Coordinates of N, CA and C in Angstrom, one line a residue:
X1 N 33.4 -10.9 4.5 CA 32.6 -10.2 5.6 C 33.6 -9.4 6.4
X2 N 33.0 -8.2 6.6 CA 33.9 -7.7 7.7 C 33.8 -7.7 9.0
X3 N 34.9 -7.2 9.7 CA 35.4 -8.0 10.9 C 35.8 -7.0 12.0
X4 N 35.2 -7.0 13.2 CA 36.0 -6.0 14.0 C 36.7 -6.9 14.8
X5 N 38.1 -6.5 14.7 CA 39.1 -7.0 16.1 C 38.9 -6.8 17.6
X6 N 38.5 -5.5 17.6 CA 38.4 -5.6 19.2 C 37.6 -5.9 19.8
X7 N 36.1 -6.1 19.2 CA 34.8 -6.6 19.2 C 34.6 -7.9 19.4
X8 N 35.5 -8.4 18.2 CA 35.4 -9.8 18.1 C 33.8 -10.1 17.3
X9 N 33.3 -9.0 16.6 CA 32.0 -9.2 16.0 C 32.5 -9.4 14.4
X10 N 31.4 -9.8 13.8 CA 31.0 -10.1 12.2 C 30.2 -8.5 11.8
X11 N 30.5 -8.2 11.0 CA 29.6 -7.1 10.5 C 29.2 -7.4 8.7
X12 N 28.5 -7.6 8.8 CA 27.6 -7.5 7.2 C 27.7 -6.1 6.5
X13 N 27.6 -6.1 5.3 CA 27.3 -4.9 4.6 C 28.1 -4.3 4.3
X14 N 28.5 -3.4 4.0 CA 29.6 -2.6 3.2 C 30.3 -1.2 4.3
X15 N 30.0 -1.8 5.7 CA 29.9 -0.8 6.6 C 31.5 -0.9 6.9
X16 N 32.1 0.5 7.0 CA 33.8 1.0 7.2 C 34.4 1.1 8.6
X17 N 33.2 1.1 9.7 CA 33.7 1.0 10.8 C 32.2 0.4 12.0
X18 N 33.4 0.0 12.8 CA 31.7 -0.9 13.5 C 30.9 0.0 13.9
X19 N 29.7 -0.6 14.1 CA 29.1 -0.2 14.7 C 28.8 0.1 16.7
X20 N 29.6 -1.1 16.9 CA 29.8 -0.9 18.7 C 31.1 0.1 19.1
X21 N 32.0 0.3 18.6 CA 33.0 0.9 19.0 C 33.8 2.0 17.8
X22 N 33.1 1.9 17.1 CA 33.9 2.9 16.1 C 35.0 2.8 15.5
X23 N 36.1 1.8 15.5 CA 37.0 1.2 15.0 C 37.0 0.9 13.7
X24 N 37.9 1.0 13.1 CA 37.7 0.3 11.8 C 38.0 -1.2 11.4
X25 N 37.2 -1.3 10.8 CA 36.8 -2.8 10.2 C 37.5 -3.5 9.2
X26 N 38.0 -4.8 9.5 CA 38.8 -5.7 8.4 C 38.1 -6.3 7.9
X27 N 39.1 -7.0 6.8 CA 37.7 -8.0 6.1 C 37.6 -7.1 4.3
X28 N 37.0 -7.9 4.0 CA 36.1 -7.4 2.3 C 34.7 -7.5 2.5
X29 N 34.0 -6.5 2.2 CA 32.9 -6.1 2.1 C 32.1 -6.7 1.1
X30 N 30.6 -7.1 1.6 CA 29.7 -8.1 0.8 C 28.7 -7.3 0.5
X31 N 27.7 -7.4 -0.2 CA 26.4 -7.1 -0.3 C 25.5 -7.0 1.0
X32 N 25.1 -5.6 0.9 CA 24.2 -5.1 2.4 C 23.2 -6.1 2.4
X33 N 23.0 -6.0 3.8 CA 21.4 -6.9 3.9 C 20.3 -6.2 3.0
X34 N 20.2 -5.0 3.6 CA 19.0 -4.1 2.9 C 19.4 -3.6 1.7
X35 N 18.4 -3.7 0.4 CA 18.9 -2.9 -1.2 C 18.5 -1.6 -0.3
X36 N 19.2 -0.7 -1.2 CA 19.2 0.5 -0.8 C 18.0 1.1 -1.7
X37 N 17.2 2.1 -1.0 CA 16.5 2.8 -0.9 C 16.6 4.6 -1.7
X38 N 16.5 4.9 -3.1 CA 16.8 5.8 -3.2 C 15.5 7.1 -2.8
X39 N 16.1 8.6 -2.5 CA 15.2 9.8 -2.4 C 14.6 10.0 -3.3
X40 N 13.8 10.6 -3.0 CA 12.6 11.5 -4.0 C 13.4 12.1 -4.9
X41 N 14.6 12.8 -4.2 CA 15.5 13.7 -4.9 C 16.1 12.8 -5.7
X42 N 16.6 11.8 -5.4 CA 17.6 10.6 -6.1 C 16.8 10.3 -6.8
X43 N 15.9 9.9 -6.9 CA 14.7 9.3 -7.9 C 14.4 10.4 -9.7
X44 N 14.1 12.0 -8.7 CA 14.1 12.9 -9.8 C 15.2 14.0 -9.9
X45 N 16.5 13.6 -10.0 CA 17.8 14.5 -9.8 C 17.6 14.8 -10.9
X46 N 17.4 14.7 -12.2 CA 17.6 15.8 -13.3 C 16.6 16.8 -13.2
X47 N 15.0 15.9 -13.0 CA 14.1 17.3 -13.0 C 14.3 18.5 -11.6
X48 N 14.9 17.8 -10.4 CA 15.4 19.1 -9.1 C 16.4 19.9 -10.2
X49 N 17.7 19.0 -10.4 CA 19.1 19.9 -11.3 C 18.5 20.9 -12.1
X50 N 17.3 20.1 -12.7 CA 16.7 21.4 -14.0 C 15.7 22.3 -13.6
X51 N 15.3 22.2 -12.4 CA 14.5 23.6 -11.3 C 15.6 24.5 -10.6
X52 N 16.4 24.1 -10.0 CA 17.5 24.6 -9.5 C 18.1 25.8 -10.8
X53 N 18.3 25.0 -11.8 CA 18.7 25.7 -12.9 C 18.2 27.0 -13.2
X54 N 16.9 26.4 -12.9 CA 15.6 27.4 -13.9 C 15.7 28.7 -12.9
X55 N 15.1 28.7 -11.2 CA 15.5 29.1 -10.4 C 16.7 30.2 -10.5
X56 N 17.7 29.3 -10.6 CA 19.0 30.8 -10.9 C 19.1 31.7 -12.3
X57 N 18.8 31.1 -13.0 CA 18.8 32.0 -14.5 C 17.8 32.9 -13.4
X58 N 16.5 32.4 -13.6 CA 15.2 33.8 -13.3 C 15.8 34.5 -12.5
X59 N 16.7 34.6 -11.3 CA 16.8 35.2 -10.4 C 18.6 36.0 -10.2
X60 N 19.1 35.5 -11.9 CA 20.1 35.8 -12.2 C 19.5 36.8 -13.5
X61 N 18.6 36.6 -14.3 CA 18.2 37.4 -15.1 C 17.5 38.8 -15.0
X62 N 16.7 38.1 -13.4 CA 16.4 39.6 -12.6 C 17.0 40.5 -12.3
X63 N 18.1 39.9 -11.9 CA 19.0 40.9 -11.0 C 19.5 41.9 -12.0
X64 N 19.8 41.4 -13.5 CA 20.7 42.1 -14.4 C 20.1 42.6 -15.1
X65 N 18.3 42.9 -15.3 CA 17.5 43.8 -15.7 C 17.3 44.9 -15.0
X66 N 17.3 44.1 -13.3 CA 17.2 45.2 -12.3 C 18.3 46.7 -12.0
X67 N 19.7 45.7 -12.5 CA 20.5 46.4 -12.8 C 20.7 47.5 -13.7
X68 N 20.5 47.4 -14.7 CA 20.1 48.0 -15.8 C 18.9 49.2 -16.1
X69 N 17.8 48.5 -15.1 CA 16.8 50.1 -15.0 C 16.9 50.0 -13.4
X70 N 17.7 51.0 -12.6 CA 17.6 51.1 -11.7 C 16.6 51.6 -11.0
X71 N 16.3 52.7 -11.5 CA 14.6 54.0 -11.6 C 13.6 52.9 -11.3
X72 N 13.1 51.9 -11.4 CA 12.2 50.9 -11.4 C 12.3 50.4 -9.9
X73 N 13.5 50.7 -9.1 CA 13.2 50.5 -7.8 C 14.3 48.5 -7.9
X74 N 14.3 48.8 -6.3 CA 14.7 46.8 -6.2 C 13.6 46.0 -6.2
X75 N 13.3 46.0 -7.5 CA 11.9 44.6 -7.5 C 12.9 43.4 -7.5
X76 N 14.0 43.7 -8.2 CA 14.9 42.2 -8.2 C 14.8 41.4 -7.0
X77 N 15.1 41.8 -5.6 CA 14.7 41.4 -4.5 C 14.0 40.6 -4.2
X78 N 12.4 41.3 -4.6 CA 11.2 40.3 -4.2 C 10.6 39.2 -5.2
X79 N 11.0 39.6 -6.2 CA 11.3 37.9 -6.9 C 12.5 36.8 -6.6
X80 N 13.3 37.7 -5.7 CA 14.6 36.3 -5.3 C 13.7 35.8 -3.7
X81 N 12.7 36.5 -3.1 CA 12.4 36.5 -2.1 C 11.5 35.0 -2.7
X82 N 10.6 35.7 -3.3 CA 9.4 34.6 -4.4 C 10.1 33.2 -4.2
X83 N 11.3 33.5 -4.8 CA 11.8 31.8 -5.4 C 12.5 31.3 -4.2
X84 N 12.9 32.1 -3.3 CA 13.1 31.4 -1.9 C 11.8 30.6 -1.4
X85 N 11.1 31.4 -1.1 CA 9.3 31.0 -0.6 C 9.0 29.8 -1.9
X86 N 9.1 30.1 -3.1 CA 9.0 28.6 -3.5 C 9.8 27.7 -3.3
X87 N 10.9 27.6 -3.1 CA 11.6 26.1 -2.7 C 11.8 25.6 -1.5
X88 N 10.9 27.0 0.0 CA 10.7 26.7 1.1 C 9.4 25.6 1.3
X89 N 8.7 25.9 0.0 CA 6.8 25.7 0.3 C 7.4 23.8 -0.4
X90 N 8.3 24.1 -1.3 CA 9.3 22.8 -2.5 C 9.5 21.8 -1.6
X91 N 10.2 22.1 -0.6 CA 11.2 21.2 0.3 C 9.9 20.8 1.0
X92 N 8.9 21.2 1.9 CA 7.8 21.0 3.0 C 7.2 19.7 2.1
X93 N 6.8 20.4 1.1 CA 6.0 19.0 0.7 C 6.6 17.5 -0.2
X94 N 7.6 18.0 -0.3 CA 8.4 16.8 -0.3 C 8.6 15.7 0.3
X95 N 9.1 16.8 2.2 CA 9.7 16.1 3.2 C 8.1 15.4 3.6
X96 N 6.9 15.9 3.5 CA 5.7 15.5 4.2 C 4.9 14.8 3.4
X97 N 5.4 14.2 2.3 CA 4.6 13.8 0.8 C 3.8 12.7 1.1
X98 N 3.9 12.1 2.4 CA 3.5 11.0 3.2 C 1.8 11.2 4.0
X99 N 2.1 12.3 4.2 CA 0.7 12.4 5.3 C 0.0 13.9 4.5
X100 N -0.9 13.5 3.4 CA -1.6 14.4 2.6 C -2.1 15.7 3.1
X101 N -3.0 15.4 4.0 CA -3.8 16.3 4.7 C -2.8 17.1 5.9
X102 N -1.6 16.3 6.3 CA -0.8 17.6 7.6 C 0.2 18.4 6.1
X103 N 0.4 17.7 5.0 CA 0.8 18.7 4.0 C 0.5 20.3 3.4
X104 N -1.1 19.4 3.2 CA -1.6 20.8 2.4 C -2.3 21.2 3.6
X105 N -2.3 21.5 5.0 CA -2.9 22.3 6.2 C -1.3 23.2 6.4
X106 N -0.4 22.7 6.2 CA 0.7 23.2 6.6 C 1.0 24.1 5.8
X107 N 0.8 23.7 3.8 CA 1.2 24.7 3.4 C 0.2 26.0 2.9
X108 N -1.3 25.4 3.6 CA -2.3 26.8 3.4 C -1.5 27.5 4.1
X109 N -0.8 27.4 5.6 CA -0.5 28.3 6.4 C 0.5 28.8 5.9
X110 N 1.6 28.4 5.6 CA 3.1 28.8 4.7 C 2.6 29.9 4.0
X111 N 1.6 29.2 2.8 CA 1.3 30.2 1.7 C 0.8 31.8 2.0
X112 N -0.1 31.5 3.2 CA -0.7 32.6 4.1 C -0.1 33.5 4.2
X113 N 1.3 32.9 5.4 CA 2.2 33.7 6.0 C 2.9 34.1 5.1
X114 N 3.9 33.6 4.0 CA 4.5 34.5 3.3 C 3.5 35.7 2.4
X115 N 2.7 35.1 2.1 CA 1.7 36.2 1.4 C 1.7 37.7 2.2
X116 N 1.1 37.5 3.6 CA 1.2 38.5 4.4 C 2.5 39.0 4.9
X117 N 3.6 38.5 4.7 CA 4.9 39.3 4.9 C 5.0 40.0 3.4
X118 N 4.8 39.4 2.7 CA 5.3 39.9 1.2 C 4.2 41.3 1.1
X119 N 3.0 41.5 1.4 CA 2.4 42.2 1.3 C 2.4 44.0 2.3
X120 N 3.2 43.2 3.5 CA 3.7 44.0 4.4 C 4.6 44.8 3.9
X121 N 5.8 43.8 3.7 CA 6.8 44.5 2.8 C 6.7 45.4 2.0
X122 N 5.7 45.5 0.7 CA 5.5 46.1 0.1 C 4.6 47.1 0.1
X123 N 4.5 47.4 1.7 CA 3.6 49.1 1.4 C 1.9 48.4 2.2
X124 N 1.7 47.5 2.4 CA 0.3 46.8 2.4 C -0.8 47.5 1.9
X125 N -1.2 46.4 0.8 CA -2.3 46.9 0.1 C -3.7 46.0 0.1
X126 N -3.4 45.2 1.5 CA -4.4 44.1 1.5 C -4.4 43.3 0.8
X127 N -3.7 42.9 0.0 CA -4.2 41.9 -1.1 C -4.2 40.2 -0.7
X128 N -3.1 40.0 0.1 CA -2.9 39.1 0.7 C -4.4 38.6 1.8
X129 N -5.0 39.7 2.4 CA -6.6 38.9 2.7 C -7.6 39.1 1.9
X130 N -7.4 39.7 0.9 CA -8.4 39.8 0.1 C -8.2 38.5 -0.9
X131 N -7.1 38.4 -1.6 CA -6.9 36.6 -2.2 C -6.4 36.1 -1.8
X132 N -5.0 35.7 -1.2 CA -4.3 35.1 -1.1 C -4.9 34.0 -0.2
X133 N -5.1 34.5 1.4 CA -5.4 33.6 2.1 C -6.8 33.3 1.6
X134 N -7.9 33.7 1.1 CA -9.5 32.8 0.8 C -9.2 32.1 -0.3
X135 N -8.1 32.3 -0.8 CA -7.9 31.7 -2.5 C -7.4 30.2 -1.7
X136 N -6.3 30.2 -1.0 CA -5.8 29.3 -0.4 C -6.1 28.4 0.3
X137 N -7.3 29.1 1.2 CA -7.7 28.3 2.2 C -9.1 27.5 0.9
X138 N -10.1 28.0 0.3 CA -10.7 27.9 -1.0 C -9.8 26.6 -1.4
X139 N -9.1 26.6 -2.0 CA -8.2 25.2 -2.7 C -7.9 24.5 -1.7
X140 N -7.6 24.5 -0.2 CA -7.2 23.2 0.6 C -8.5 22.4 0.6
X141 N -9.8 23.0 1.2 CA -11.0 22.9 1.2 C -11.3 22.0 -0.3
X142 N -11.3 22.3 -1.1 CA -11.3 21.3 -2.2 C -11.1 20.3 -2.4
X143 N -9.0 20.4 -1.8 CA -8.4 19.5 -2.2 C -8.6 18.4 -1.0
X144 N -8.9 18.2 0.4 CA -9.3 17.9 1.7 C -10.7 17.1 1.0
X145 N -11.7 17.5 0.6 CA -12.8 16.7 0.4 C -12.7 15.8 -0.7
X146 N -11.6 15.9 -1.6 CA -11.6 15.1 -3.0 C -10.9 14.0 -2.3
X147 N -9.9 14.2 -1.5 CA -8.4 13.2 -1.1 C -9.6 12.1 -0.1
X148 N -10.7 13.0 1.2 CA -11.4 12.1 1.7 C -12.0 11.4 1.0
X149 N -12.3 11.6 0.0 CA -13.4 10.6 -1.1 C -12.6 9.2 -2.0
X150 N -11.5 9.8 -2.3 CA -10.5 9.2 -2.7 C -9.6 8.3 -2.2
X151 N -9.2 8.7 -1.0 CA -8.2 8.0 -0.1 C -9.1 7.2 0.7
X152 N -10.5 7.3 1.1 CA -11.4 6.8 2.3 C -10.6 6.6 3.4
X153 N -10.6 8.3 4.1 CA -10.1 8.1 5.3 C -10.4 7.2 6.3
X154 N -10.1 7.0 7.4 CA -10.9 6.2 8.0 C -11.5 7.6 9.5
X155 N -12.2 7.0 10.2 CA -13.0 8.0 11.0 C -12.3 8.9 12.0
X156 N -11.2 8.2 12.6 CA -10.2 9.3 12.8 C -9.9 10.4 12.1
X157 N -9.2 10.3 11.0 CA -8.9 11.0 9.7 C -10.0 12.1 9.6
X158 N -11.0 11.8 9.7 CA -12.3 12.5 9.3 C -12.4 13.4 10.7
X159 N -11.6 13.2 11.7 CA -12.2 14.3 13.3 C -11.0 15.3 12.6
X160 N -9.7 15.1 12.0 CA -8.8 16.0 12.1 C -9.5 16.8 10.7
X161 N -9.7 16.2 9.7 CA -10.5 16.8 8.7 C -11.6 17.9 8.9
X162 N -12.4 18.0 9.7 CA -13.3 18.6 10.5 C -13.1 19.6 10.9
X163 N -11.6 19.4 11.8 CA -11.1 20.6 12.6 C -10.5 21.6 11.7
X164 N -9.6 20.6 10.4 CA -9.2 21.8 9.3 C -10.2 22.6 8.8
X165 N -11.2 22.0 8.8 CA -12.6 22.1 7.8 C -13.0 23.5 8.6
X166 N -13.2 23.2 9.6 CA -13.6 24.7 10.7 C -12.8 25.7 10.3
X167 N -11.3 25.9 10.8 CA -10.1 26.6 10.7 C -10.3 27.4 9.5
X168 N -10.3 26.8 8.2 CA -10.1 27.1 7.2 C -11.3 27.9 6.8
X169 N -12.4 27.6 7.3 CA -13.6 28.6 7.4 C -13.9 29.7 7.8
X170 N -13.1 30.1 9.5 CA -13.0 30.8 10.1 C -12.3 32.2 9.8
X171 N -11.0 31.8 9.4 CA -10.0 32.6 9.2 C -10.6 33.7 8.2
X172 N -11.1 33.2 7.2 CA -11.5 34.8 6.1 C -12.6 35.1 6.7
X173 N -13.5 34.6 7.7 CA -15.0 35.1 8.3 C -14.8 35.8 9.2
X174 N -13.2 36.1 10.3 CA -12.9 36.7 10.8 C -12.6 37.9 10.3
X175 N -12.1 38.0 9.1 CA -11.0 39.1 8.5 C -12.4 39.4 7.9
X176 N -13.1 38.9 7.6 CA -14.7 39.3 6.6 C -15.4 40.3 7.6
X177 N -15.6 40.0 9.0 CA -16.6 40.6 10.0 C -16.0 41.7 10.9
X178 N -14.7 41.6 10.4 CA -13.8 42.7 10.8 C -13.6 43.8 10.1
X179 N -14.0 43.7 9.1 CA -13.8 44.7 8.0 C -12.6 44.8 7.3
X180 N -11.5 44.5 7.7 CA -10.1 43.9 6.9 C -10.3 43.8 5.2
X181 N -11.3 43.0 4.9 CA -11.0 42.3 3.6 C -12.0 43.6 2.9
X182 N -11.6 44.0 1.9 CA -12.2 45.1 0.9 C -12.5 44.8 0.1
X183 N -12.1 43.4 -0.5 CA -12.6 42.4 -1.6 C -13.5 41.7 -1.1
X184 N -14.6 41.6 -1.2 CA -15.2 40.2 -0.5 C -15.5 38.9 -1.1
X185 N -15.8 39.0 -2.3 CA -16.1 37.8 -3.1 C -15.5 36.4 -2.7
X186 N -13.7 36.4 -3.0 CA -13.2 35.5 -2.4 C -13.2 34.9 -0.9
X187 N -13.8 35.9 0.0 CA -13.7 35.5 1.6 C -15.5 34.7 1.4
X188 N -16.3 35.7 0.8 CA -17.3 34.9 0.9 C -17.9 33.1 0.5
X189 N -16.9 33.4 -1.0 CA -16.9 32.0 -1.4 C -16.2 30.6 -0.5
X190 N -15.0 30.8 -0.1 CA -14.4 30.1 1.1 C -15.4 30.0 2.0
X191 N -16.0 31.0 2.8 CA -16.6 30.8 3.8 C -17.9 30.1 3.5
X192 N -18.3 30.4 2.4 CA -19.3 29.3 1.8 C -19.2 27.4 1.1
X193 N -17.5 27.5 0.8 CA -17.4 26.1 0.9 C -17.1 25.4 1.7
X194 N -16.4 26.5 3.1 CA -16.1 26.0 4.4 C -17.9 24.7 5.1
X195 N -18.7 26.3 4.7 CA -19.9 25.4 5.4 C -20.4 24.4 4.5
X196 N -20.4 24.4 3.5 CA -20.9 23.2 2.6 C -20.3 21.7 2.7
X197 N -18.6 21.7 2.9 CA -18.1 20.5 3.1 C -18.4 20.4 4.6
X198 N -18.1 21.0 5.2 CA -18.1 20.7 6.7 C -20.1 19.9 7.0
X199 N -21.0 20.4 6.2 CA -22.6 20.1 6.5 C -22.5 18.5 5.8
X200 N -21.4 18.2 4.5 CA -21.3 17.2 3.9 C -20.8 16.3 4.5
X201 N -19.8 16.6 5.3 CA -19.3 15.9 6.3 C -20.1 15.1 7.3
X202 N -20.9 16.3 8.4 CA -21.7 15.9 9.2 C -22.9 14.6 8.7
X203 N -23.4 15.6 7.6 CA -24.5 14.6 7.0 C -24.1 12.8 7.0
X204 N -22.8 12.9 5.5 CA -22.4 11.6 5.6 C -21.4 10.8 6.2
X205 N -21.0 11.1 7.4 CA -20.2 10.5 7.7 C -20.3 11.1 10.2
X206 N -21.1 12.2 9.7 CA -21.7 12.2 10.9 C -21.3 11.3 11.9
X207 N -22.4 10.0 11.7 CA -22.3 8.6 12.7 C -21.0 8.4 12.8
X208 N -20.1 8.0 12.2 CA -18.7 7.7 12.2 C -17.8 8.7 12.7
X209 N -18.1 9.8 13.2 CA -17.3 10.4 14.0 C -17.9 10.7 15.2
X210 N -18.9 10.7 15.3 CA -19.5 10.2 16.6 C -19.4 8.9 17.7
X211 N -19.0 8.0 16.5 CA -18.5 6.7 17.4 C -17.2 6.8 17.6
X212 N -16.6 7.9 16.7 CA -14.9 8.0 16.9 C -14.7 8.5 17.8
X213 N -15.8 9.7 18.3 CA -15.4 10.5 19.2 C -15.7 10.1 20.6
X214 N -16.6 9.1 20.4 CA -16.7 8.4 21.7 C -15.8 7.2 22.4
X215 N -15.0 6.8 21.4 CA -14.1 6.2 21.6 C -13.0 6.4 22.0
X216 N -12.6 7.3 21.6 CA -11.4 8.0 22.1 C -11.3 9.0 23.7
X217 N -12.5 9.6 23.8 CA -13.4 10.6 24.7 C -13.7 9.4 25.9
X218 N -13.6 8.3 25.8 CA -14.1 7.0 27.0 C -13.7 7.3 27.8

């Protein structure tokens, strides 16, 4: 076991210096209390090493086509921009892999905002409210009512559900009534599953967030 002298403490585990004073520790090292715990990343290190990989070839094979027909403009660029924004959107839901619903609310908006910079960038041609954000907000809306069925939130769960539920409705009914969106189909559909889960909600599960809300609201 190891040992700090000036402490006069026992330290367990395979630890190099104490923990009260920072000194280093005598002794031979035993088995930690706690097994160690490996990452998501530790867990899937060849398939990250072999995204990582994949990632640089594409963005190394871009560059050296881009190079090659210059006349074609720097698209190389916004494909390195792409695979940034993918291993930004990569990392979020990894770190948040825990709490379903602040995941995919977080990354409708990620997906949103880069969409609309990327679109900016490029001259704006709307496309970004015309799919991106109803396509996106469309799939959280989906994914949000399958996870509640699935997971059986409990009634709390179901007030924040609600508020996504609204949000996600809103956002293309704004850019819809504004005249922004030139495509409509997609803003309409969203805004149509916005009200359908949100009425499915109320319907069944209504009473239960009424008692939630009064409980909390006391």
């Amino acid at each position: 076991m190891k040992y700090c002298e000036k402490c006069g403490v026992k330290v367990r585990g395979v630890e190099i210096v104490c923990p009260l004073c920072q000194q280093k520790l005598s002794g031979e090292a035993e088995e930690g209390i706690y097994p160690p715990i490996p990452t998501v990343y530790r867990q899937y290190e060849t398939f990250f090493k072999a995204l990582i990989l994949f990632t640089i070839a594409v963005g190394v094979t871009c560059g050296a086509v881009n190079l090659l027909l210059p006349q074609r403009g720097y698209w190389s660029v916004f494909v390195a921009l792409g695979l940034l924004c993918f291993w930004i959107s990569l990392a979020y839901a990894v770190r948040k892999r825990d709490n379903i619903p602040e995941n995919i609310t977080v990354q409708v908006f990620l997906v949103s905002a880069l969409g609309l910079v990327w679109d900016w960038l490029t001259g704006w041609r709307g496309w970004s409210l015309d799919f991106v954000l109803p396509i996106a907000c469309s799939m959280a809306l989906l994914s949000l009512a399958i996870l509640a069925k699935v997971l059986k939130m409990p009634p709390g769960d179901y007030l924040v559900y609600l508020n996504m539920d609204i949000v996600f409705g809103i956002a293309p009914l704004v850019f819809y009534l504004t005249g922004l969106v030139h495509i409509p189909l997609p803003s309409i559909i969203c805004i149509s599953l916005s009200i359908l889960t949100l009425s499915a909600l109320i319907v069944f599960e209504g009473k239960n967030m009424l008692e939630e809300m009064s409980r909390r609201f006391h």
